[in-house]
PDB file of C-alpha atoms in Angstrom:
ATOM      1  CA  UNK A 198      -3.468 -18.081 -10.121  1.00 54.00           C
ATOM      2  CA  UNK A 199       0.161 -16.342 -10.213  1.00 79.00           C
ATOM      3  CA  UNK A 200      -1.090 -13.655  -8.440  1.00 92.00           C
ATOM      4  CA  UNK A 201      -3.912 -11.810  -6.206  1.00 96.00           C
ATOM      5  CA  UNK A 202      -7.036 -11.970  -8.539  1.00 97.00           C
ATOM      6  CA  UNK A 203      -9.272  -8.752  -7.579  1.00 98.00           C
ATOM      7  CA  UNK A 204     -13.216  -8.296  -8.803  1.00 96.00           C
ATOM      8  CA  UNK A 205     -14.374  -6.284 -10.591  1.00 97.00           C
ATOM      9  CA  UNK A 206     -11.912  -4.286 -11.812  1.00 96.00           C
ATOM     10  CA  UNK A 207     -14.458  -1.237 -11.862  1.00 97.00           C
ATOM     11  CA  UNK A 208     -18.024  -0.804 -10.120  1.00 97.00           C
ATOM     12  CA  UNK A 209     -20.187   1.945 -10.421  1.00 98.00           C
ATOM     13  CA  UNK A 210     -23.111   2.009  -7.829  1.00 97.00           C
ATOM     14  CA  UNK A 211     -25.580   4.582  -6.874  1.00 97.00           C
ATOM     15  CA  UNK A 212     -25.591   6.093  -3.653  1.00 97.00           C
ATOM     16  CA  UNK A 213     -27.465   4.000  -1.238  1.00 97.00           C
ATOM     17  CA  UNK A 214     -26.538   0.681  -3.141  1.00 97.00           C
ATOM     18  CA  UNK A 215     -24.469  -2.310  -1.383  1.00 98.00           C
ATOM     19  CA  UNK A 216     -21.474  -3.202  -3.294  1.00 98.00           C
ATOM     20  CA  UNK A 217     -19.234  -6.267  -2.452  1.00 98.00           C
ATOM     21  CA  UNK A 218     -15.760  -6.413  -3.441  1.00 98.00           C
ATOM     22  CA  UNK A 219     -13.779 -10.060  -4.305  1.00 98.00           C
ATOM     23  CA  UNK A 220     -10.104 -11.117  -3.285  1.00 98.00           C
ATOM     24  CA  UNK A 221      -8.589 -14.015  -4.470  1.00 97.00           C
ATOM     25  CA  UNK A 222      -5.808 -14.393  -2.742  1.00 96.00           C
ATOM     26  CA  UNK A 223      -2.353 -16.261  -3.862  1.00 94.00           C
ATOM     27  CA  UNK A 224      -2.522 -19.870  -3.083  1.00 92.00           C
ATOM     28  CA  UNK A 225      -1.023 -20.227   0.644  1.00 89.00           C
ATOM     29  CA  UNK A 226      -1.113 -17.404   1.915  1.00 91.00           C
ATOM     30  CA  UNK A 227      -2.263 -17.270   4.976  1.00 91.00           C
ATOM     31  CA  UNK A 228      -2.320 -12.830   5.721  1.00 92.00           C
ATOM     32  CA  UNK A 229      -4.631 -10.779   3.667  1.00 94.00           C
ATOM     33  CA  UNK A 230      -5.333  -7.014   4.104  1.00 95.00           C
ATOM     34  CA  UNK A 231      -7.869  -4.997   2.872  1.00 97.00           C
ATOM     35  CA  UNK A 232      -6.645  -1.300   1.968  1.00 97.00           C
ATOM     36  CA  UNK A 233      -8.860   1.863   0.197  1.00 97.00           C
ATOM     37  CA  UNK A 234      -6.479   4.391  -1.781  1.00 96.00           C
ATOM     38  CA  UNK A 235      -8.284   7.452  -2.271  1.00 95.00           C
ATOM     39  CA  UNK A 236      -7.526  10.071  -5.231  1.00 92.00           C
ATOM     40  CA  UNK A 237      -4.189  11.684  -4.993  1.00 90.00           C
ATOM     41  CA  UNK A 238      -3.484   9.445  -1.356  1.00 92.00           C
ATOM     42  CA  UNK A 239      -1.540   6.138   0.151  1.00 94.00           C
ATOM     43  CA  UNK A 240      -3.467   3.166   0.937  1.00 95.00           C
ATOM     44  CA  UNK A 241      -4.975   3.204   4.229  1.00 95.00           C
ATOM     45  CA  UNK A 242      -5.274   0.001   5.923  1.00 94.00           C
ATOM     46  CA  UNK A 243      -9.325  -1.175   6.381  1.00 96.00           C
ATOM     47  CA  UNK A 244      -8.536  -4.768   7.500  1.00 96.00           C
ATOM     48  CA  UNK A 245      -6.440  -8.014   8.391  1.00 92.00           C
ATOM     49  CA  UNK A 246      -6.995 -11.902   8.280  1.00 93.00           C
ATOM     50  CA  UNK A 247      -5.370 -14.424   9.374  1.00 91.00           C
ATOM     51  CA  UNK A 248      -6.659 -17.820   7.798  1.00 93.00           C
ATOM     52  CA  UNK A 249     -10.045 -17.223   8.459  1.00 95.00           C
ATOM     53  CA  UNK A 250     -10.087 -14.742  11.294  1.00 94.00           C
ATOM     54  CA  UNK A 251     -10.284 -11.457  11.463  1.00 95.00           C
ATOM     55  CA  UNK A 252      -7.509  -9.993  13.237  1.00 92.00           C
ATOM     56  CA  UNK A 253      -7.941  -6.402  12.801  1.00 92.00           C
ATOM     57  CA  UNK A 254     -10.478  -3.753  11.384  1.00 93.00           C
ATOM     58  CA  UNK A 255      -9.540  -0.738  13.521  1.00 93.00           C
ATOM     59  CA  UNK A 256      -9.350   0.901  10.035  1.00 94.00           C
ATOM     60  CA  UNK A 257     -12.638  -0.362   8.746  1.00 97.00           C
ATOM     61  CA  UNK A 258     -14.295   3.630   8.511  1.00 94.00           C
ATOM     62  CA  UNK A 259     -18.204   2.812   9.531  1.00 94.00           C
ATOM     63  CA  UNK A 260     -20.072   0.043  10.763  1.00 95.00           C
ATOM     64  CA  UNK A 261     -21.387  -0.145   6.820  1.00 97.00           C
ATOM     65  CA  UNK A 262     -18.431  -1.642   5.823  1.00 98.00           C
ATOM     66  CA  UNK A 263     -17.698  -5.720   6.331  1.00 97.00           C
ATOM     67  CA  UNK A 264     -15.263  -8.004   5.466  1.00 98.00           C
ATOM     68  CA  UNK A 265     -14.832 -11.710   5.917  1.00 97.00           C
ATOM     69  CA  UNK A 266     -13.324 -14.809   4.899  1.00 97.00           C
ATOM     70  CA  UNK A 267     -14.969 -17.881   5.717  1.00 95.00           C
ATOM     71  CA  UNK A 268     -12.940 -20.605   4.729  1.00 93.00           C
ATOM     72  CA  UNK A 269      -9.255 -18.891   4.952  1.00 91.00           C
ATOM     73  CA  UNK A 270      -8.985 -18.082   1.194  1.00 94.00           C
ATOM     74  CA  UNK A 271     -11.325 -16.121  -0.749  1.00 97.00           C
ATOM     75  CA  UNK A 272     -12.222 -12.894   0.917  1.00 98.00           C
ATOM     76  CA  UNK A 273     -15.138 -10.176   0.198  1.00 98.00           C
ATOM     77  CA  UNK A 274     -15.390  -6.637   1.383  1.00 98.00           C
ATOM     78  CA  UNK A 275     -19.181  -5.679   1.509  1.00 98.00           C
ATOM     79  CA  UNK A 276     -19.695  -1.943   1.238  1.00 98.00           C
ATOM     80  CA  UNK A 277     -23.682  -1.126   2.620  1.00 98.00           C
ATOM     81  CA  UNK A 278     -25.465   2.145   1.732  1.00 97.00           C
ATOM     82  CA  UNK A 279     -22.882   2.982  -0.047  1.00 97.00           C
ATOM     83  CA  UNK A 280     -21.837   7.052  -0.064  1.00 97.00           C
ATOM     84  CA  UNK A 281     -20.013   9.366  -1.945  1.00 96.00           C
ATOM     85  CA  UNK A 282     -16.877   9.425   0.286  1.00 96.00           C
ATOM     86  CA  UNK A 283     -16.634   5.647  -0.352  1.00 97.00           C
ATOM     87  CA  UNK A 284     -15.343   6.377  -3.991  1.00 97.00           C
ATOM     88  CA  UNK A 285     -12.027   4.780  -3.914  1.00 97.00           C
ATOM     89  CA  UNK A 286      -9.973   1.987  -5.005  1.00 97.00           C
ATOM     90  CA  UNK A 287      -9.757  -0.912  -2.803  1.00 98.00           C
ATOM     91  CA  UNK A 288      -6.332  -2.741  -3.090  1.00 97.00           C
ATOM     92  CA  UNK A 289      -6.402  -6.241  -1.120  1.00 97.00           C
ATOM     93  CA  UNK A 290      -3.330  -7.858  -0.727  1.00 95.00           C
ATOM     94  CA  UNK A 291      -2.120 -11.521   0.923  1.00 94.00           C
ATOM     95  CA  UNK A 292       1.184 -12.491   2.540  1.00 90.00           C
ATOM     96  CA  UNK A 293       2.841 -15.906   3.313  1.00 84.00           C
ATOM     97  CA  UNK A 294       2.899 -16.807   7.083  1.00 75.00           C
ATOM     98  CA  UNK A 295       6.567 -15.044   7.384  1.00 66.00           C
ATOM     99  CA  UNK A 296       7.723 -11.972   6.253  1.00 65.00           C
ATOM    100  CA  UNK A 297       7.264  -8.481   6.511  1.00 67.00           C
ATOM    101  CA  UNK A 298       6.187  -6.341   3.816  1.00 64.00           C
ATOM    102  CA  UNK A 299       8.175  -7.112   1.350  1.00 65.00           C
ATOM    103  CA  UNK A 300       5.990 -10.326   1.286  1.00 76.00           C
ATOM    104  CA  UNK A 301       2.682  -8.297   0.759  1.00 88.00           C
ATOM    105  CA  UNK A 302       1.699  -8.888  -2.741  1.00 93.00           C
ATOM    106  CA  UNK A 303      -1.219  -6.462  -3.975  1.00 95.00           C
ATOM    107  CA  UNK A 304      -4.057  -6.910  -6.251  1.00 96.00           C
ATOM    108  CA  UNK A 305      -4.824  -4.645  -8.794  1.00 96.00           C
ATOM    109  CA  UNK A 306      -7.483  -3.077  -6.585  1.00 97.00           C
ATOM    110  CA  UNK A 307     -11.351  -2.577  -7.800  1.00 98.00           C
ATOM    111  CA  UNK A 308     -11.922   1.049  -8.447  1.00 97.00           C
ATOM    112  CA  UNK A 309     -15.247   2.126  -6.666  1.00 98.00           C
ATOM    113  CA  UNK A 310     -17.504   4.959  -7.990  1.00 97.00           C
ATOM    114  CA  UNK A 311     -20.179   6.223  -6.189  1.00 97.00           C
ATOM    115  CA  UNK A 312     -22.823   8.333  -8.011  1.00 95.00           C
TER     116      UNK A 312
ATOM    117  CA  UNK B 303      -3.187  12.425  11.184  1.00 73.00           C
ATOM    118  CA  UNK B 304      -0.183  12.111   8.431  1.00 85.00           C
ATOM    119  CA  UNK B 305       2.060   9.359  10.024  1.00 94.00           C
ATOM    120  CA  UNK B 306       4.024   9.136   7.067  1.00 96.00           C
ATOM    121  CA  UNK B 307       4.606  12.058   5.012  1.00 96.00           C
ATOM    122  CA  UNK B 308       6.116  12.499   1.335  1.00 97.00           C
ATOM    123  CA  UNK B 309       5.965  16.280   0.959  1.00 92.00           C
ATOM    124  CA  UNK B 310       7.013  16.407  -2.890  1.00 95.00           C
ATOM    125  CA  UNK B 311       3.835  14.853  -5.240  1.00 95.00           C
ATOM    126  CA  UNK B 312       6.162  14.562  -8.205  1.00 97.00           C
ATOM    127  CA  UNK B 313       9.704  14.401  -9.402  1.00 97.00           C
ATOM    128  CA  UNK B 314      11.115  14.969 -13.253  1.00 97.00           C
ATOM    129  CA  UNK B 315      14.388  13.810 -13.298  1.00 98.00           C
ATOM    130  CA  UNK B 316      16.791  13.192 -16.785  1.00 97.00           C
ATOM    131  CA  UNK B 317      17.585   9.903 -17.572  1.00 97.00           C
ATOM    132  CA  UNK B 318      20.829   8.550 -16.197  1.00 97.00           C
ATOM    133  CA  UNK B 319      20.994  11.057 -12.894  1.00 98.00           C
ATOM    134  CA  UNK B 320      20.099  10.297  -9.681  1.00 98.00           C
ATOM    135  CA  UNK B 321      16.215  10.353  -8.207  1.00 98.00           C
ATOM    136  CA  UNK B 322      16.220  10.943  -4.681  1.00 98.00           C
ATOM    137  CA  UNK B 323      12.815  10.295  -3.417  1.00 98.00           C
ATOM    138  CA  UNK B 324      12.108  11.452  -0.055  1.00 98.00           C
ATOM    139  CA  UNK B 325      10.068  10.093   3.559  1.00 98.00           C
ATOM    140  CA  UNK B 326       9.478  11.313   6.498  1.00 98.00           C
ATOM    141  CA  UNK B 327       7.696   9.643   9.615  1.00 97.00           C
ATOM    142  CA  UNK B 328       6.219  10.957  13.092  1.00 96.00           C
ATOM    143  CA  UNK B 329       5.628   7.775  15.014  1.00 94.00           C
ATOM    144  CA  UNK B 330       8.713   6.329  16.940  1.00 94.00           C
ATOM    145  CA  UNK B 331       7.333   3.185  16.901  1.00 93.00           C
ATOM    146  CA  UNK B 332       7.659   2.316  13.481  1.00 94.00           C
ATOM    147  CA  UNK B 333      11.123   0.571  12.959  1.00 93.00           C
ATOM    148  CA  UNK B 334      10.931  -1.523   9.931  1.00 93.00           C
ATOM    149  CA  UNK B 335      10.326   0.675   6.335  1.00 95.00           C
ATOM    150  CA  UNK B 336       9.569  -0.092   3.178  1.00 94.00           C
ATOM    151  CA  UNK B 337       9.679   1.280  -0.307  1.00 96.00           C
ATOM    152  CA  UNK B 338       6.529   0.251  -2.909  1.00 96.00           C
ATOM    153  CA  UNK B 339       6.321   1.291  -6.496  1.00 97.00           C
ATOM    154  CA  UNK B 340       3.149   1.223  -8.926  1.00 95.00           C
ATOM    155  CA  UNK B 341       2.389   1.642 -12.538  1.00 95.00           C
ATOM    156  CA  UNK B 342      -1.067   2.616 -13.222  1.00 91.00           C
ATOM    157  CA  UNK B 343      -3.985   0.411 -13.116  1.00 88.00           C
ATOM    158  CA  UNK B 344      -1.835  -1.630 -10.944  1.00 92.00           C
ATOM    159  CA  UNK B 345      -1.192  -2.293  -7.061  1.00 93.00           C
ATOM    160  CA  UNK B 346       1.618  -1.188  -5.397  1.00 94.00           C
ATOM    161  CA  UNK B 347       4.866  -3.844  -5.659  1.00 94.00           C
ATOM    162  CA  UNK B 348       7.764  -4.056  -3.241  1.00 93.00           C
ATOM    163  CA  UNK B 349      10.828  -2.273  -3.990  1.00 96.00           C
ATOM    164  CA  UNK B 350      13.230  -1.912  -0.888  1.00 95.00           C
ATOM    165  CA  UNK B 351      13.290  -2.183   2.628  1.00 94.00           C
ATOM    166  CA  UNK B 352      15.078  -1.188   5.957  1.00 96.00           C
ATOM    167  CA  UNK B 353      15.114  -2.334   9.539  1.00 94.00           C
ATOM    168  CA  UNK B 354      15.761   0.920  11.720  1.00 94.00           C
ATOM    169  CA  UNK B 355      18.808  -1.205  12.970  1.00 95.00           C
ATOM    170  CA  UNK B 356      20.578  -0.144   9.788  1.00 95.00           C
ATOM    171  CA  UNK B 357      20.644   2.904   7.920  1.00 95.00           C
ATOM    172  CA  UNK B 358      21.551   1.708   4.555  1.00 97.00           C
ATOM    173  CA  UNK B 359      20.440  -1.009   2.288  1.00 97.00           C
ATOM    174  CA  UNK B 360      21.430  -0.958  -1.474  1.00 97.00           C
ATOM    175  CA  UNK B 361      19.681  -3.388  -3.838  1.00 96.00           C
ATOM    176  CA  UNK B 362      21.313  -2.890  -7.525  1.00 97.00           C
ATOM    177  CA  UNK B 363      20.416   0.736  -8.498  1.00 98.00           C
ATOM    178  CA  UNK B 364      18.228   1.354  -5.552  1.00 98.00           C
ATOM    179  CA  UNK B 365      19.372   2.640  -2.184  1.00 98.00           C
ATOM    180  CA  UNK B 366      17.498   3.085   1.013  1.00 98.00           C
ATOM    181  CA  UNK B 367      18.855   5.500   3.807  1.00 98.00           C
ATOM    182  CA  UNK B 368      17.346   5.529   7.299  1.00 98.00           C
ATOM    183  CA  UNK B 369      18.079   8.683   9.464  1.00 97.00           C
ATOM    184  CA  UNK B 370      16.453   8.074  12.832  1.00 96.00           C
ATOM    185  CA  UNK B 371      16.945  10.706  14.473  1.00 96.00           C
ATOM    186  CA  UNK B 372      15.464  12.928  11.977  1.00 97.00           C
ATOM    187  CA  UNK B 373      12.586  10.543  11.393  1.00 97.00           C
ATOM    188  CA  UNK B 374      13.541  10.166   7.246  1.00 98.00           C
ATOM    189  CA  UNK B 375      14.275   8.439   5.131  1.00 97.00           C
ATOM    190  CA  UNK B 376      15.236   8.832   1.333  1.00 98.00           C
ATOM    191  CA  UNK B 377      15.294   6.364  -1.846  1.00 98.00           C
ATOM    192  CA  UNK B 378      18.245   7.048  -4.335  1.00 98.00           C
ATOM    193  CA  UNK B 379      17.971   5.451  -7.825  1.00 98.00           C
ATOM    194  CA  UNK B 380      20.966   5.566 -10.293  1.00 97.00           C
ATOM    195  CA  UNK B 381      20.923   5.721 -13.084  1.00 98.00           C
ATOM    196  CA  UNK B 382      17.483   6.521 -13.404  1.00 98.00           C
ATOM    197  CA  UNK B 383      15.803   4.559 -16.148  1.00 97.00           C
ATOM    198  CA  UNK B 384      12.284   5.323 -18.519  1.00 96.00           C
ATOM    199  CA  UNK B 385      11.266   2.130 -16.733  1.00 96.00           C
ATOM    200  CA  UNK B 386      11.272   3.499 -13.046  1.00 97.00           C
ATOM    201  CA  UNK B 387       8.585   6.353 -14.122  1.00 97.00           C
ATOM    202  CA  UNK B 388       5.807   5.440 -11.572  1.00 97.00           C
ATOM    203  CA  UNK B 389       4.605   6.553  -8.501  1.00 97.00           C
ATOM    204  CA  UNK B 390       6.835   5.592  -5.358  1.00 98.00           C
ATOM    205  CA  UNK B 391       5.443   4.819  -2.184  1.00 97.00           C
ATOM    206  CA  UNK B 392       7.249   4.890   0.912  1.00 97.00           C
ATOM    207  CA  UNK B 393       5.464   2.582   3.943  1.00 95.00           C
ATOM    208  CA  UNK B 394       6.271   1.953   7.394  1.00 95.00           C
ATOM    209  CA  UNK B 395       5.474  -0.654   9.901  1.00 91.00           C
ATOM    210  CA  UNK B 396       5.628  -1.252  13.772  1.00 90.00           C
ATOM    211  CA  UNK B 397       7.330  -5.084  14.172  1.00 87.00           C
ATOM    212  CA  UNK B 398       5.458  -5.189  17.487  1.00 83.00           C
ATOM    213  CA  UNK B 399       1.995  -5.076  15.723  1.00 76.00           C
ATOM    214  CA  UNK B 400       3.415  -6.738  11.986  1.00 66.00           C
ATOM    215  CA  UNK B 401      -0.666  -6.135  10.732  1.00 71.00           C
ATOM    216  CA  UNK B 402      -0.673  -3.271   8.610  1.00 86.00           C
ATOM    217  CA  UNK B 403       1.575  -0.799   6.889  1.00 91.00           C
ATOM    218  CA  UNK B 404       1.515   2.839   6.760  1.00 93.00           C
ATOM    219  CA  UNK B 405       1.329   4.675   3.939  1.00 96.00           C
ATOM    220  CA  UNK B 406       2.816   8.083   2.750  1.00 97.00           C
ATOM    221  CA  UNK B 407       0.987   9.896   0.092  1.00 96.00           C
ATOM    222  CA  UNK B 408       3.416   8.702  -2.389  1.00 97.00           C
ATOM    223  CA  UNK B 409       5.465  10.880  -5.208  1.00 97.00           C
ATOM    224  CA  UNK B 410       5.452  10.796  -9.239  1.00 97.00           C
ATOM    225  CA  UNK B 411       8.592  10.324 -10.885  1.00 98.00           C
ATOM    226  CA  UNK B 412       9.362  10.840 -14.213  1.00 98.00           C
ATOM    227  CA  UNK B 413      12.330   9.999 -15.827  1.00 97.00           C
ATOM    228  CA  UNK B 414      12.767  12.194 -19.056  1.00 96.00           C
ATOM    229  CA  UNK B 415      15.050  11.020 -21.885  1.00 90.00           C
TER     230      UNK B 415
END
């Protein structure tokens, strides 16, 4: 696709329910990042990737929260026992292998609501 | 802990003036910025950047200015258009690390006819 595919646009789950979250990625791109934007905040990073590893989930809030990306392209964040604080929406984006930022391209996120 | 700040949460400015959107950072380390904009139901799309080895970078009606010593830094539009109403983002990023951006809380703008 043109651009970084995100699904589904809008869950609703009830507390206690695991969620997981889809990121297509643009073709060839080798960085993707997880982010959650809460109501009326920035995006705070959750998670990087490199290809296929996991470089980075310092921001990943709880041990109920997972990500991975097993063969380097499509990615899934897996949200367990979900809670009420884990209402967001979660934005993943991918980069080419060079660049800075201005490379990061951004899904349309998947707005999370936890009842 | 707010490493990036935006202090104002919106802006109304009159179409055809000047929006000056403004940033301001605590962490030394950070020395590359950025500048993000987004519509709703959309994700955030790059605008403008700036290493912290300059302190200006103009891109047609957008301007970035980098004051380091004051930790802050400031997007100019002109002429401000309908089209730029959205909320703007400012983001920052240590070069050393090059994982994961930083986030203010970002501000409204509305351009007004």
């Amino acid at each position: 696709g043109a651009g970084v595919s995100q699904s589904p646009r809008y869950k609703v789950a009830k507390r206690g329910q695991d969620v997981a979250l889809r990121c297509d990625p643009i073709s060839g791109h080798v960085s993707l990042f997880w982010y959650q934007q809460a109501l009326g905040q920035g995006p705070e990073f959750l998670t990087y990737f490199q290809n296929e590893a996991q470089l980075d989930k310092s921001g990943l809030p709880s041990d109920r929260f997972f990500a991975e990306r097993p063969e380097g392209s499509v990615s899934t964040l897996k949200i367990q026992r979900t809670q009420q604080e884990d209402s967001a929406v979660y934005l993943c984006a991918s980069s080419p292998p060079v660049g800075l930022g201005e490379k990061l391209f951004f899904g349309s996120g998947t707005q999370l609501s936890v009842l | 802990d707010q490493q990036v700040k935006q202090n104002s949460p919106s802006l109304s400015v009159q179409e055809g003036r000047i929006s000056i959107l403004n940033c301001d950072y605590t962490n030394s380390m950070f020395d590359y910025f950025l500048w993000y904009k987004k519509y709703p139901a959309e994700g955030p799309t790059f605008l403008i950047s700036i290493s912290s080895i300059k302190d200006k970078n103009e891109d047609g009606r957008f301007t970035v200015f980098l004051n380091k010593s004051a930790k802050h830094l400031s997007l100019h539009i002109v002429p401000s258009q309908p089209g730029d109403s959205a909320v703007y983002f400012c983001a920052a990023l240590n070069t050393g690390t090059a994982s994961k951006l930083t986030f203010g809380t970002g501000t409204r703008l509305q351009v007004t006819l």
